PDB file of C-alpha atoms and ligand atoms in Angstrom:
ATOM      1  CA  ALA D 241      12.290  13.010 -18.859  1.00  0.00           C
ATOM      2  CA  LYS D 242      13.370   9.667 -17.263  1.00  0.00           C
ATOM      3  CA  ALA D 243      14.964  11.103 -13.882  1.00  0.00           C
ATOM      4  CA  SER D 244      15.993   7.682 -12.594  1.00  0.00           C
ATOM      5  CA  GLY D 245      16.625   4.389 -13.775  1.00  0.00           C
ATOM      6  CA  ARG D 246      14.005   1.973 -15.403  1.00  0.00           C
ATOM      7  CA  LYS D 247      14.388  -0.428 -12.278  1.00  0.00           C
ATOM      8  CA  ASP D 248      12.507   1.653  -9.483  1.00  0.00           C
ATOM      9  CA  CYS D 249       9.415   1.795 -11.126  1.00  0.00           C
ATOM     10  CA  ARG D 250       8.940   5.752 -10.054  1.00  0.00           C
ATOM     11  CA  PHE D 251       7.053   7.974 -12.246  1.00  0.00           C
ATOM     12  CA  TYR D 252       9.062  10.116 -14.629  1.00  0.00           C
ATOM     13  CA  ASN D 253       6.936  13.418 -15.096  1.00  0.00           C
ATOM     14  CA  GLU D 254       5.871  14.883 -11.753  1.00  0.00           C
ATOM     15  CA  GLU D 255       3.854  17.709 -12.792  1.00  0.00           C
ATOM     16  CA  LEU D 256       0.446  16.745 -14.855  1.00  0.00           C
ATOM     17  CA  GLY D 257      -0.340  19.017 -17.652  1.00  0.00           C
ATOM     18  CA  ALA D 258      -2.696  21.171 -15.652  1.00  0.00           C
ATOM     19  CA  GLU D 259      -4.710  22.287 -18.679  1.00  0.00           C
ATOM     20  CA  TYR D 260      -4.869  18.446 -19.664  1.00  0.00           C
ATOM     21  CA  HIS D 261      -6.349  18.080 -16.224  1.00  0.00           C
ATOM     22  CA  LYS D 262      -8.714  20.888 -16.096  1.00  0.00           C
ATOM     23  CA  SER D 263     -10.203  19.760 -19.724  1.00  0.00           C
ATOM     24  CA  GLY D 264     -11.241  16.643 -18.445  1.00  0.00           C
ATOM     25  CA  GLN D 265      -9.508  14.573 -20.875  1.00  0.00           C
ATOM     26  CA  LEU D 266      -7.332  12.772 -18.041  1.00  0.00           C
ATOM     27  CA  ARG D 267     -10.703  11.535 -16.373  1.00  0.00           C
ATOM     28  CA  LEU D 268     -11.735  10.014 -19.734  1.00  0.00           C
ATOM     29  CA  ASP D 269      -8.262   8.643 -20.492  1.00  0.00           C
ATOM     30  CA  LEU D 270      -8.492   7.130 -17.142  1.00  0.00           C
ATOM     31  CA  LYS D 271     -11.834   5.536 -18.126  1.00  0.00           C
ATOM     32  CA  SER D 272      -9.805   3.455 -21.041  1.00  0.00           C
ATOM     33  CA  ALA D 273      -6.688   2.977 -19.252  1.00  0.00           C
ATOM     34  CA  LEU D 274      -7.729  -0.427 -17.568  1.00  0.00           C
ATOM     35  CA  LYS D 275      -8.709  -1.591 -21.281  1.00  0.00           C
ATOM     36  CA  ASN D 276      -5.616  -0.457 -23.107  1.00  0.00           C
ATOM     37  CA  ASP D 277      -3.640  -2.234 -20.594  1.00  0.00           C
ATOM     38  CA  GLN D 278      -1.796   1.084 -19.131  1.00  0.00           C
ATOM     39  CA  LEU D 279      -2.138   0.013 -15.628  1.00  0.00           C
ATOM     40  CA  ARG D 280       0.613  -1.858 -13.667  1.00  0.00           C
ATOM     41  CA  LEU D 281       1.531  -2.570 -10.615  1.00  0.00           C
ATOM     42  CA  CYS D 282       4.896  -2.413  -9.052  1.00  0.00           C
ATOM     43  CA  TYR D 283       6.034  -3.542  -5.777  1.00  0.00           C
ATOM     44  CA  GLN D 284       7.931  -2.557  -2.533  1.00  0.00           C
ATOM     45  CA  PRO D 285       9.203  -5.044  -0.117  1.00  0.00           C
ATOM     46  CA  ILE D 286       8.676  -5.102   3.725  1.00  0.00           C
ATOM     47  CA  ILE D 287      11.414  -6.147   5.810  1.00  0.00           C
ATOM     48  CA  SER D 288      11.141  -7.902   9.201  1.00  0.00           C
ATOM     49  CA  LEU D 289      13.745  -6.637  11.411  1.00  0.00           C
ATOM     50  CA  SER D 290      14.089  -9.539  13.924  1.00  0.00           C
ATOM     51  CA  GLY D 291      14.496 -11.980  10.967  1.00  0.00           C
ATOM     52  CA  GLN D 292      15.893  -9.361   8.355  1.00  0.00           C
ATOM     53  CA  LYS D 293      14.156 -10.754   5.700  1.00  0.00           C
ATOM     54  CA  ILE D 294      11.258  -9.766   3.471  1.00  0.00           C
ATOM     55  CA  ILE D 295       7.868 -10.535   4.938  1.00  0.00           C
ATOM     56  CA  ALA D 296       5.934  -8.925   2.275  1.00  0.00           C
ATOM     57  CA  PHE D 297       5.483  -6.441  -0.968  1.00  0.00           C
ATOM     58  CA  GLU D 298       2.997  -3.828  -0.949  1.00  0.00           C
ATOM     59  CA  ALA D 299       1.458  -3.268  -4.554  1.00  0.00           C
ATOM     60  CA  LEU D 300       1.386  -0.040  -5.700  1.00  0.00           C
ATOM     61  CA  LEU D 301      -0.648   1.250  -8.467  1.00  0.00           C
ATOM     62  CA  ARG D 302       1.045   3.037 -11.597  1.00  0.00           C
ATOM     63  CA  TRP D 303      -0.572   4.428 -14.796  1.00  0.00           C
ATOM     64  CA  GLU D 304       1.455   4.832 -17.872  1.00  0.00           C
ATOM     65  CA  HIS D 305      -0.279   7.392 -19.979  1.00  0.00           C
ATOM     66  CA  PRO D 306       0.276   7.589 -23.457  1.00  0.00           C
ATOM     67  CA  THR D 307       1.249  10.949 -23.667  1.00  0.00           C
ATOM     68  CA  LEU D 308       1.901  12.323 -20.423  1.00  0.00           C
ATOM     69  CA  GLY D 309       4.221   8.981 -19.121  1.00  0.00           C
ATOM     70  CA  GLN D 310       3.754   7.455 -15.992  1.00  0.00           C
ATOM     71  CA  ILE D 311       1.596   9.392 -13.657  1.00  0.00           C
ATOM     72  CA  ALA D 312       1.671   9.521  -9.753  1.00  0.00           C
ATOM     73  CA  PRO D 313      -1.315   7.599  -7.837  1.00  0.00           C
ATOM     74  CA  ASP D 314      -1.872  10.811  -5.757  1.00  0.00           C
ATOM     75  CA  GLU D 315      -2.971  12.242  -8.867  1.00  0.00           C
ATOM     76  CA  PHE D 316      -5.173   9.708 -10.217  1.00  0.00           C
ATOM     77  CA  ILE D 317      -6.436   7.882  -7.573  1.00  0.00           C
ATOM     78  CA  PRO D 318      -8.745  10.926  -6.444  1.00  0.00           C
ATOM     79  CA  LEU D 319      -9.901  10.865 -10.403  1.00  0.00           C
ATOM     80  CA  MET D 320     -10.924   7.329 -10.082  1.00  0.00           C
ATOM     81  CA  GLU D 321     -12.931   7.688  -7.006  1.00  0.00           C
ATOM     82  CA  GLN D 322     -14.998  10.545  -8.610  1.00  0.00           C
ATOM     83  CA  ALA D 323     -15.379   8.866 -11.818  1.00  0.00           C
ATOM     84  CA  ASP D 324     -16.527   5.720 -10.408  1.00  0.00           C
ATOM     85  CA  LEU D 325     -13.571   3.809 -11.495  1.00  0.00           C
ATOM     86  CA  ILE D 326     -12.329   2.856  -8.071  1.00  0.00           C
ATOM     87  CA  ASN D 327     -14.410  -0.318  -7.870  1.00  0.00           C
ATOM     88  CA  PRO D 328     -13.379  -1.791 -11.158  1.00  0.00           C
ATOM     89  CA  ILE D 329      -9.924  -0.809 -11.129  1.00  0.00           C
ATOM     90  CA  GLY D 330      -9.422  -1.471  -7.635  1.00  0.00           C
ATOM     91  CA  LYS D 331     -10.827  -5.053  -8.257  1.00  0.00           C
ATOM     92  CA  TRP D 332      -8.217  -5.353 -10.891  1.00  0.00           C
ATOM     93  CA  VAL D 333      -5.474  -4.522  -8.453  1.00  0.00           C
ATOM     94  CA  ILE D 334      -6.506  -6.976  -6.178  1.00  0.00           C
ATOM     95  CA  LEU D 335      -6.576  -9.775  -8.551  1.00  0.00           C
ATOM     96  CA  GLU D 336      -3.353  -8.898 -10.520  1.00  0.00           C
ATOM     97  CA  ALA D 337      -1.787  -8.657  -7.123  1.00  0.00           C
ATOM     98  CA  CYS D 338      -3.132 -12.068  -6.086  1.00  0.00           C
ATOM     99  CA  ARG D 339      -1.755 -13.465  -9.263  1.00  0.00           C
ATOM    100  CA  GLN D 340       1.783 -11.931  -8.988  1.00  0.00           C
ATOM    101  CA  ALA D 341       2.051 -13.309  -5.238  1.00  0.00           C
ATOM    102  CA  SER D 342       0.987 -16.720  -6.170  1.00  0.00           C
ATOM    103  CA  LYS D 343       4.525 -16.881  -8.097  1.00  0.00           C
ATOM    104  CA  TRP D 344       6.214 -16.039  -5.107  1.00  0.00           C
ATOM    105  CA  PRO D 345       7.888 -17.792  -1.976  1.00  0.00           C
ATOM    106  CA  ASP D 346       4.600 -18.859   0.299  1.00  0.00           C
ATOM    107  CA  ASP D 347       6.327 -17.189   3.198  1.00  0.00           C
ATOM    108  CA  ILE D 348       6.164 -13.509   1.537  1.00  0.00           C
ATOM    109  CA  ARG D 349       2.885 -11.925   1.796  1.00  0.00           C
ATOM    110  CA  ILE D 350       1.131  -9.262  -0.416  1.00  0.00           C
ATOM    111  CA  SER D 351      -0.430  -6.084   0.549  1.00  0.00           C
ATOM    112  CA  VAL D 352      -2.882  -4.328  -1.075  1.00  0.00           C
ATOM    113  CA  ASN D 353      -4.230  -0.408  -0.756  1.00  0.00           C
ATOM    114  CA  ILE D 354      -8.044  -0.512  -0.559  1.00  0.00           C
ATOM    115  CA  SER D 355      -9.761   2.696  -0.625  1.00  0.00           C
ATOM    116  CA  ALA D 356     -13.256   3.516   1.687  1.00  0.00           C
ATOM    117  CA  ILE D 357     -15.454   3.160  -1.666  1.00  0.00           C
ATOM    118  CA  GLN D 358     -14.134  -0.066  -2.417  1.00  0.00           C
ATOM    119  CA  LEU D 359     -15.059  -1.425   1.194  1.00  0.00           C
ATOM    120  CA  LYS D 360     -18.622   0.031   1.171  1.00  0.00           C
ATOM    121  CA  GLU D 361     -19.373  -2.084  -2.170  1.00  0.00           C
ATOM    122  CA  LYS D 362     -21.612  -4.988  -1.678  1.00  0.00           C
ATOM    123  CA  GLY D 363     -20.032  -8.118  -2.492  1.00  0.00           C
ATOM    124  CA  PHE D 364     -16.484  -6.799  -1.610  1.00  0.00           C
ATOM    125  CA  SER D 365     -15.455  -9.813   0.855  1.00  0.00           C
ATOM    126  CA  SER D 366     -16.561 -12.389  -1.788  1.00  0.00           C
ATOM    127  CA  GLN D 367     -14.553 -10.416  -4.408  1.00  0.00           C
ATOM    128  CA  ILE D 368     -11.347 -10.888  -1.985  1.00  0.00           C
ATOM    129  CA  LEU D 369     -12.254 -14.635  -1.396  1.00  0.00           C
ATOM    130  CA  GLN D 370     -12.687 -15.209  -5.174  1.00  0.00           C
ATOM    131  CA  ALA D 371      -9.207 -13.494  -5.791  1.00  0.00           C
ATOM    132  CA  LEU D 372      -7.594 -15.714  -3.348  1.00  0.00           C
ATOM    133  CA  ALA D 373      -8.818 -18.977  -4.668  1.00  0.00           C
ATOM    134  CA  ALA D 374      -8.506 -17.847  -8.194  1.00  0.00           C
ATOM    135  CA  TYR D 375      -4.836 -18.134  -7.593  1.00  0.00           C
ATOM    136  CA  GLN D 376      -4.995 -20.517  -4.679  1.00  0.00           C
ATOM    137  CA  LEU D 377      -3.341 -18.258  -2.178  1.00  0.00           C
ATOM    138  CA  LYS D 378      -3.804 -18.930   1.487  1.00  0.00           C
ATOM    139  CA  PRO D 379      -6.010 -15.832   3.208  1.00  0.00           C
ATOM    140  CA  GLY D 380      -2.923 -15.679   5.232  1.00  0.00           C
ATOM    141  CA  ARG D 381      -0.986 -14.706   2.272  1.00  0.00           C
ATOM    142  CA  LEU D 382      -2.909 -11.190   1.927  1.00  0.00           C
ATOM    143  CA  GLU D 383      -3.118  -8.001   3.793  1.00  0.00           C
ATOM    144  CA  LEU D 384      -5.393  -5.282   3.157  1.00  0.00           C
ATOM    145  CA  GLU D 385      -4.215  -1.536   3.971  1.00  0.00           C
ATOM    146  CA  ILE D 386      -6.672   0.640   4.741  1.00  0.00           C
ATOM    147  CA  THR D 387      -6.934   4.236   6.457  1.00  0.00           C
ATOM    148  CA  GLU D 388      -8.868   5.808   8.969  1.00  0.00           C
ATOM    149  CA  THR D 389     -10.857   7.517   6.194  1.00  0.00           C
ATOM    150  CA  VAL D 390     -12.271   3.851   5.655  1.00  0.00           C
ATOM    151  CA  LEU D 391     -13.742   4.216   9.244  1.00  0.00           C
ATOM    152  CA  ILE D 392     -14.847   7.388   9.685  1.00  0.00           C
ATOM    153  CA  ASP D 393     -18.274   7.187   7.808  1.00  0.00           C
ATOM    154  CA  ASN D 394     -20.056   4.095   8.144  1.00  0.00           C
ATOM    155  CA  VAL D 395     -17.763   2.630  10.864  1.00  0.00           C
ATOM    156  CA  GLN D 396     -19.997  -0.027  11.759  1.00  0.00           C
ATOM    157  CA  GLU D 397     -20.316  -1.609   8.195  1.00  0.00           C
ATOM    158  CA  ALA D 398     -16.505  -1.027   7.696  1.00  0.00           C
ATOM    159  CA  ARG D 399     -15.633  -2.987  10.777  1.00  0.00           C
ATOM    160  CA  LYS D 400     -18.208  -5.681  10.236  1.00  0.00           C
ATOM    161  CA  THR D 401     -16.878  -6.511   6.549  1.00  0.00           C
ATOM    162  CA  LEU D 402     -13.112  -6.305   7.971  1.00  0.00           C
ATOM    163  CA  LYS D 403     -13.864  -8.442  10.859  1.00  0.00           C
ATOM    164  CA  ASN D 404     -15.331 -10.767   8.311  1.00  0.00           C
ATOM    165  CA  LEU D 405     -12.511 -11.217   6.424  1.00  0.00           C
ATOM    166  CA  GLN D 406     -10.139 -11.234   9.543  1.00  0.00           C
ATOM    167  CA  ASN D 407     -11.870 -14.232  11.015  1.00  0.00           C
ATOM    168  CA  MET D 408     -11.388 -15.940   7.517  1.00  0.00           C
ATOM    169  CA  GLY D 409      -7.619 -15.401   7.895  1.00  0.00           C
ATOM    170  CA  VAL D 410      -7.045 -12.094   5.568  1.00  0.00           C
ATOM    171  CA  ARG D 411      -4.792  -9.596   7.706  1.00  0.00           C
ATOM    172  CA  ILE D 412      -5.636  -5.723   8.173  1.00  0.00           C
ATOM    173  CA  ALA D 413      -3.411  -3.182   8.347  1.00  0.00           C
ATOM    174  CA  LEU D 414      -3.954   0.438   9.280  1.00  0.00           C
ATOM    175  CA  ASP D 415      -2.157   2.693   7.003  1.00  0.00           C
ATOM    176  CA  ASP D 416      -0.638   6.141   7.553  1.00  0.00           C
ATOM    177  CA  PHE D 417      -1.104   5.927  11.101  1.00  0.00           C
ATOM    178  CA  GLY D 418      -0.923   9.267  12.867  1.00  0.00           C
ATOM    179  CA  THR D 419      -2.085  11.667  10.079  1.00  0.00           C
ATOM    180  CA  GLY D 420      -5.781  11.255  10.993  1.00  0.00           C
ATOM    181  CA  TYR D 421      -7.935  13.134  13.679  1.00  0.00           C
ATOM    182  CA  SER D 422      -8.609   9.952  16.088  1.00  0.00           C
ATOM    183  CA  SER D 423      -6.224   7.591  15.293  1.00  0.00           C
ATOM    184  CA  LEU D 424      -6.285   6.100  18.992  1.00  0.00           C
ATOM    185  CA  SER D 425     -10.069   5.100  19.185  1.00  0.00           C
ATOM    186  CA  TYR D 426      -9.695   3.121  16.219  1.00  0.00           C
ATOM    187  CA  LEU D 427      -7.067   0.931  17.865  1.00  0.00           C
ATOM    188  CA  ARG D 428      -9.784   0.268  20.507  1.00  0.00           C
ATOM    189  CA  SER D 429     -12.360  -0.213  18.461  1.00  0.00           C
ATOM    190  CA  PHE D 430     -10.659  -2.833  15.876  1.00  0.00           C
ATOM    191  CA  ALA D 431      -7.717  -5.431  16.314  1.00  0.00           C
ATOM    192  CA  PHE D 432      -5.427  -4.493  13.496  1.00  0.00           C
ATOM    193  CA  ASN D 433      -2.556  -7.006  12.556  1.00  0.00           C
ATOM    194  CA  ASN D 434      -0.350  -4.321  11.490  1.00  0.00           C
ATOM    195  CA  ILE D 435       0.066  -0.576  12.472  1.00  0.00           C
ATOM    196  CA  LYS D 436       2.133   1.169   9.662  1.00  0.00           C
ATOM    197  CA  ILE D 437       3.449   4.538  11.015  1.00  0.00           C
ATOM    198  CA  ASP D 438       3.272   7.314   8.728  1.00  0.00           C
ATOM    199  CA  GLN D 439       6.500   8.019   6.715  1.00  0.00           C
ATOM    200  CA  SER D 440       6.244  11.956   7.967  1.00  0.00           C
ATOM    201  CA  PHE D 441       7.180  10.577  11.457  1.00  0.00           C
ATOM    202  CA  ILE D 442      10.048   8.514  10.375  1.00  0.00           C
ATOM    203  CA  ARG D 443      11.397  11.781   8.372  1.00  0.00           C
ATOM    204  CA  ASP D 444      11.574  13.846  11.407  1.00  0.00           C
ATOM    205  CA  ALA D 445      12.543  10.828  13.969  1.00  0.00           C
ATOM    206  CA  GLY D 446      16.242  12.030  14.236  1.00  0.00           C
ATOM    207  CA  SER D 447      15.641  15.734  14.179  1.00  0.00           C
ATOM    208  CA  SER D 448      12.799  16.196  16.499  1.00  0.00           C
ATOM    209  CA  GLU D 449      12.869  14.178  20.142  1.00  0.00           C
ATOM    210  CA  GLY D 450       9.155  14.600  20.490  1.00  0.00           C
ATOM    211  CA  THR D 451       8.613  12.780  17.211  1.00  0.00           C
ATOM    212  CA  GLY D 452      11.163   9.899  18.502  1.00  0.00           C
ATOM    213  CA  SER D 453       9.284   9.266  21.673  1.00  0.00           C
ATOM    214  CA  ILE D 454       5.819   9.410  19.545  1.00  0.00           C
ATOM    215  CA  ILE D 455       7.336   6.690  17.232  1.00  0.00           C
ATOM    216  CA  ALA D 456       8.610   4.589  20.559  1.00  0.00           C
ATOM    217  CA  ALA D 457       5.306   4.797  22.129  1.00  0.00           C
ATOM    218  CA  VAL D 458       3.375   3.511  19.180  1.00  0.00           C
ATOM    219  CA  ILE D 459       5.893   0.393  19.240  1.00  0.00           C
ATOM    220  CA  GLY D 460       5.343   0.005  22.824  1.00  0.00           C
ATOM    221  CA  LEU D 461       1.221   0.359  22.176  1.00  0.00           C
ATOM    222  CA  GLY D 462       1.871  -2.420  19.633  1.00  0.00           C
ATOM    223  CA  LYS D 463       3.413  -4.751  22.340  1.00  0.00           C
ATOM    224  CA  ALA D 464       0.537  -3.971  24.618  1.00  0.00           C
ATOM    225  CA  LEU D 465      -2.073  -4.381  22.188  1.00  0.00           C
ATOM    226  CA  ASN D 466      -0.477  -7.128  20.093  1.00  0.00           C
ATOM    227  CA  PHE D 467      -0.166  -5.475  16.812  1.00  0.00           C
ATOM    228  CA  ASP D 468       2.856  -5.238  14.567  1.00  0.00           C
ATOM    229  CA  THR D 469       4.335  -1.882  13.531  1.00  0.00           C
ATOM    230  CA  VAL D 470       5.566  -0.867  10.397  1.00  0.00           C
ATOM    231  CA  ALA D 471       7.686   2.014   9.820  1.00  0.00           C
ATOM    232  CA  GLU D 472       7.206   3.686   6.254  1.00  0.00           C
ATOM    233  CA  GLY D 473       9.472   5.951   4.194  1.00  0.00           C
ATOM    234  CA  VAL D 474      12.760   4.783   5.803  1.00  0.00           C
ATOM    235  CA  GLU D 475      15.262   6.665   3.896  1.00  0.00           C
ATOM    236  CA  ASN D 476      18.617   6.433   5.736  1.00  0.00           C
ATOM    237  CA  ALA D 477      20.765   4.389   7.853  1.00  0.00           C
ATOM    238  CA  GLU D 478      20.295   6.482  11.140  1.00  0.00           C
ATOM    239  CA  GLN D 479      16.411   6.074  10.930  1.00  0.00           C
ATOM    240  CA  LEU D 480      16.865   2.486  10.581  1.00  0.00           C
ATOM    241  CA  GLU D 481      19.123   2.092  13.101  1.00  0.00           C
ATOM    242  CA  PHE D 482      16.720   4.180  15.376  1.00  0.00           C
ATOM    243  CA  LEU D 483      13.513   1.938  14.668  1.00  0.00           C
ATOM    244  CA  LYS D 484      15.871  -1.187  15.530  1.00  0.00           C
ATOM    245  CA  SER D 485      16.766   0.030  18.989  1.00  0.00           C
ATOM    246  CA  GLN D 486      13.082   0.928  19.660  1.00  0.00           C
ATOM    247  CA  GLY D 487      12.116  -2.784  18.540  1.00  0.00           C
ATOM    248  CA  CYS D 488      10.004  -1.625  15.644  1.00  0.00           C
ATOM    249  CA  ASP D 489       8.825  -5.139  14.057  1.00  0.00           C
ATOM    250  CA  GLN D 490       8.831  -4.200  10.171  1.00  0.00           C
ATOM    251  CA  VAL D 491      10.557  -1.504   7.820  1.00  0.00           C
ATOM    252  CA  GLN D 492       9.742  -0.234   4.634  1.00  0.00           C
ATOM    253  CA  GLY D 493      11.348   2.837   2.676  1.00  0.00           C
ATOM    254  CA  PHE D 494      13.858   3.711   0.011  1.00  0.00           C
ATOM    255  CA  PHE D 495      16.601   2.924   1.923  1.00  0.00           C
ATOM    256  CA  LEU D 496      15.770  -0.604   1.832  1.00  0.00           C
ATOM    257  CA  SER D 497      14.380  -0.828  -1.940  1.00  0.00           C
ATOM    258  CA  LYS D 498      12.182   1.367  -4.075  1.00  0.00           C
ATOM    259  CA  PRO D 499       8.972  -0.019  -5.581  1.00  0.00           C
ATOM    260  CA  VAL D 500      10.249  -2.259  -8.387  1.00  0.00           C
ATOM    261  CA  ALA D 501       8.502  -3.980 -11.676  1.00  0.00           C
ATOM    262  CA  PRO D 502       7.349  -7.581 -10.969  1.00  0.00           C
ATOM    263  CA  ASP D 503      10.241  -9.165 -12.867  1.00  0.00           C
ATOM    264  CA  GLU D 504      12.575  -7.534 -10.261  1.00  0.00           C
ATOM    265  CA  ILE D 505      10.916  -9.337  -7.378  1.00  0.00           C
ATOM    266  CA  TYR D 506      13.448 -12.125  -7.531  1.00  0.00           C
ATOM    267  CA  ASN D 507      16.449  -9.807  -7.396  1.00  0.00           C
ATOM    268  CA  VAL D 508      15.203  -7.605  -4.534  1.00  0.00           C
ATOM    269  CA  ILE D 509      14.407 -11.218  -2.520  1.00  0.00           C
ATOM    270  CA  ALA D 510      18.330 -12.286  -3.357  1.00  0.00           C
ATOM    271  CA  GLU D 511      19.474  -8.927  -2.347  1.00  0.00           C
ATOM    272  CA  LEU D 512      17.864  -8.493   0.683  1.00  0.00           C
ATOM    273  CA  SER D 513      17.484 -11.558   2.094  1.00  0.00           C
ATOM    274  CA  GLY D 514      20.332 -13.654   4.121  1.00  0.00           C
ATOM    275  CA  ASP D 515      22.579 -11.868   6.353  1.00  0.00           C
TER     276      ASP D 515
HETATM  277  P1  C2E M 801       0.886   4.530   0.600  1.00  0.00           P
HETATM  278  O1  C2E M 801      -0.321   3.775   0.749  1.00  0.00           O
HETATM  279  O2  C2E M 801       1.336   5.255   1.905  1.00  0.00           O
HETATM  280  O3  C2E M 801       2.044   3.902  -0.141  1.00  0.00           O
HETATM  281  C1  C2E M 801       3.508   4.571   0.540  1.00  0.00           C
HETATM  282  C2  C2E M 801       4.167   5.544  -0.798  1.00  0.00           C
HETATM  283  O4  C2E M 801       4.902   5.934  -0.050  1.00  0.00           O
HETATM  284  C3  C2E M 801       3.983   5.077  -2.089  1.00  0.00           C
HETATM  285  O5  C2E M 801       3.943   6.205  -3.147  1.00  0.00           O
HETATM  286  C4  C2E M 801       5.733   4.685  -2.101  1.00  0.00           C
HETATM  287  O6  C2E M 801       6.261   4.794  -3.216  1.00  0.00           O
HETATM  288  C5  C2E M 801       6.148   5.878  -1.207  1.00  0.00           C
HETATM  289  N1  C2E M 801       7.802   5.453  -0.351  1.00  0.00           N
HETATM  290  C6  C2E M 801       8.048   4.038  -0.330  1.00  0.00           C
HETATM  291  N2  C2E M 801       9.026   4.246   0.650  1.00  0.00           N
HETATM  292  C7  C2E M 801       9.270   5.668   0.584  1.00  0.00           C
HETATM  293  C8  C2E M 801      10.701   6.546   1.013  1.00  0.00           C
HETATM  294  O7  C2E M 801      11.373   5.899   1.775  1.00  0.00           O
HETATM  295  N3  C2E M 801      10.462   7.859   0.878  1.00  0.00           N
HETATM  296  C9  C2E M 801       9.344   8.403   0.232  1.00  0.00           C
HETATM  297  N4  C2E M 801       9.492   9.870   0.126  1.00  0.00           N
HETATM  298  N5  C2E M 801       8.455   7.631  -0.332  1.00  0.00           N
HETATM  299  C10 C2E M 801       8.195   6.497  -0.140  1.00  0.00           C
HETATM  300  P2  C2E M 801       3.121   6.047  -4.221  1.00  0.00           P
HETATM  301  O8  C2E M 801       3.258   4.593  -4.928  1.00  0.00           O
HETATM  302  O9  C2E M 801       3.282   7.241  -5.119  1.00  0.00           O
HETATM  303  O10 C2E M 801       1.471   6.014  -3.792  1.00  0.00           O
HETATM  304  C11 C2E M 801       1.155   6.900  -3.151  1.00  0.00           C
HETATM  305  C12 C2E M 801      -0.369   6.380  -2.472  1.00  0.00           C
HETATM  306  O11 C2E M 801      -1.532   6.172  -3.669  1.00  0.00           O
HETATM  307  C13 C2E M 801      -0.038   5.536  -1.608  1.00  0.00           C
HETATM  308  O12 C2E M 801       0.395   5.761  -0.324  1.00  0.00           O
HETATM  309  C14 C2E M 801      -1.633   4.866  -1.641  1.00  0.00           C
HETATM  310  O13 C2E M 801      -2.501   5.854  -0.524  1.00  0.00           O
HETATM  311  C15 C2E M 801      -1.858   5.215  -2.891  1.00  0.00           C
HETATM  312  N6  C2E M 801      -2.094   3.979  -3.824  1.00  0.00           N
HETATM  313  C16 C2E M 801      -1.168   3.176  -4.489  1.00  0.00           C
HETATM  314  N7  C2E M 801      -1.689   2.199  -5.258  1.00  0.00           N
HETATM  315  C17 C2E M 801      -2.703   2.282  -4.683  1.00  0.00           C
HETATM  316  C18 C2E M 801      -4.059   1.048  -5.161  1.00  0.00           C
HETATM  317  O14 C2E M 801      -3.651   0.312  -5.560  1.00  0.00           O
HETATM  318  N8  C2E M 801      -5.220   1.649  -4.389  1.00  0.00           N
HETATM  319  C19 C2E M 801      -5.470   2.571  -3.736  1.00  0.00           C
HETATM  320  N9  C2E M 801      -6.814   2.576  -3.335  1.00  0.00           N
HETATM  321  N10 C2E M 801      -4.508   3.304  -3.272  1.00  0.00           N
HETATM  322  C20 C2E M 801      -3.261   3.202  -3.872  1.00  0.00           C
HETATM  323 CA1   CA M 802      -0.219   1.624   1.809  1.00  0.00          CA
HETATM  324 CA1   CA M 803       1.297   4.600   3.867  1.00  0.00          CA
HETATM  325 CA1   CA M 804      -0.289   7.689   1.741  1.00  0.00          CA
END
């Protein structure tokens, strides 16, 4: 059932038919999802707190399954990785995100999630550069969001690829910061442009003094090490106020806007810009 309005682009059915999943049918369906035009990107704004303006949209993948309805990425991205589909689908995501972004005001960036497998693919950098060229986007309009798992194995190679892209002007963000095992060492070994503080921290910020202090410390680290901090999963005014008071650079979350379909982008820009 549609639990929420059409506009917000969330999934309509949260639980997958477990049997469907087990039977392997879902994996087969996923193989043809791209060809059958069942994949979509929706976009969630990232807002700068100093300028009170949208500085980026994050592209979030959606699968509109013909019988199961919209399936959550946490369900099908692991499937994509197991079924060797992450590279072709990931490539489509990059192209589609750049295509959409080329229609936006040029001070708004596009942020794309990249899985570890994609980064290991030969020719990943040129894939990125081709997408930018195809839609005449400046490299600085694109940000790649990676998680620590990207850096865990093959650190050297991953770092080289990312550094190479960054030297060409593409921005690199560390996603889900704080959820991995050795976050701090990654900050030392790579100059990320943005650090995205995981939403689990933002959720607890008000109720746990310790969590609030950790957020404040990460923001302080950002000032010292010269990266911007983005708070993910901001759901209420108290969290927003706390983040403002601590000098957090950017925020993202349902309190500001849910992810929206591409044709809603201009409405979101109109709503959130200005004052
Ligand atoms: P993520 O990169 O951490 O993306 C943020 C997730 O938090 C999104 O879930 C977004 O809808 C959700 N979110 C945003 N604001 C709030 C909030 O205020 N409260 C709560 N509770 N949630 C919020 P989504 O779209 O289900 O994506 C889940 C994950 O799937 C993403 O987490 C990302 O890791 C992965 N993903 C999504 N699209 C892609 C893609 O194109 N490629 C790859 N490799 N992974 C993707
Ligand atoms: Ca992300
Ligand atoms: Ca995240
Ligand atoms: Ca996540």
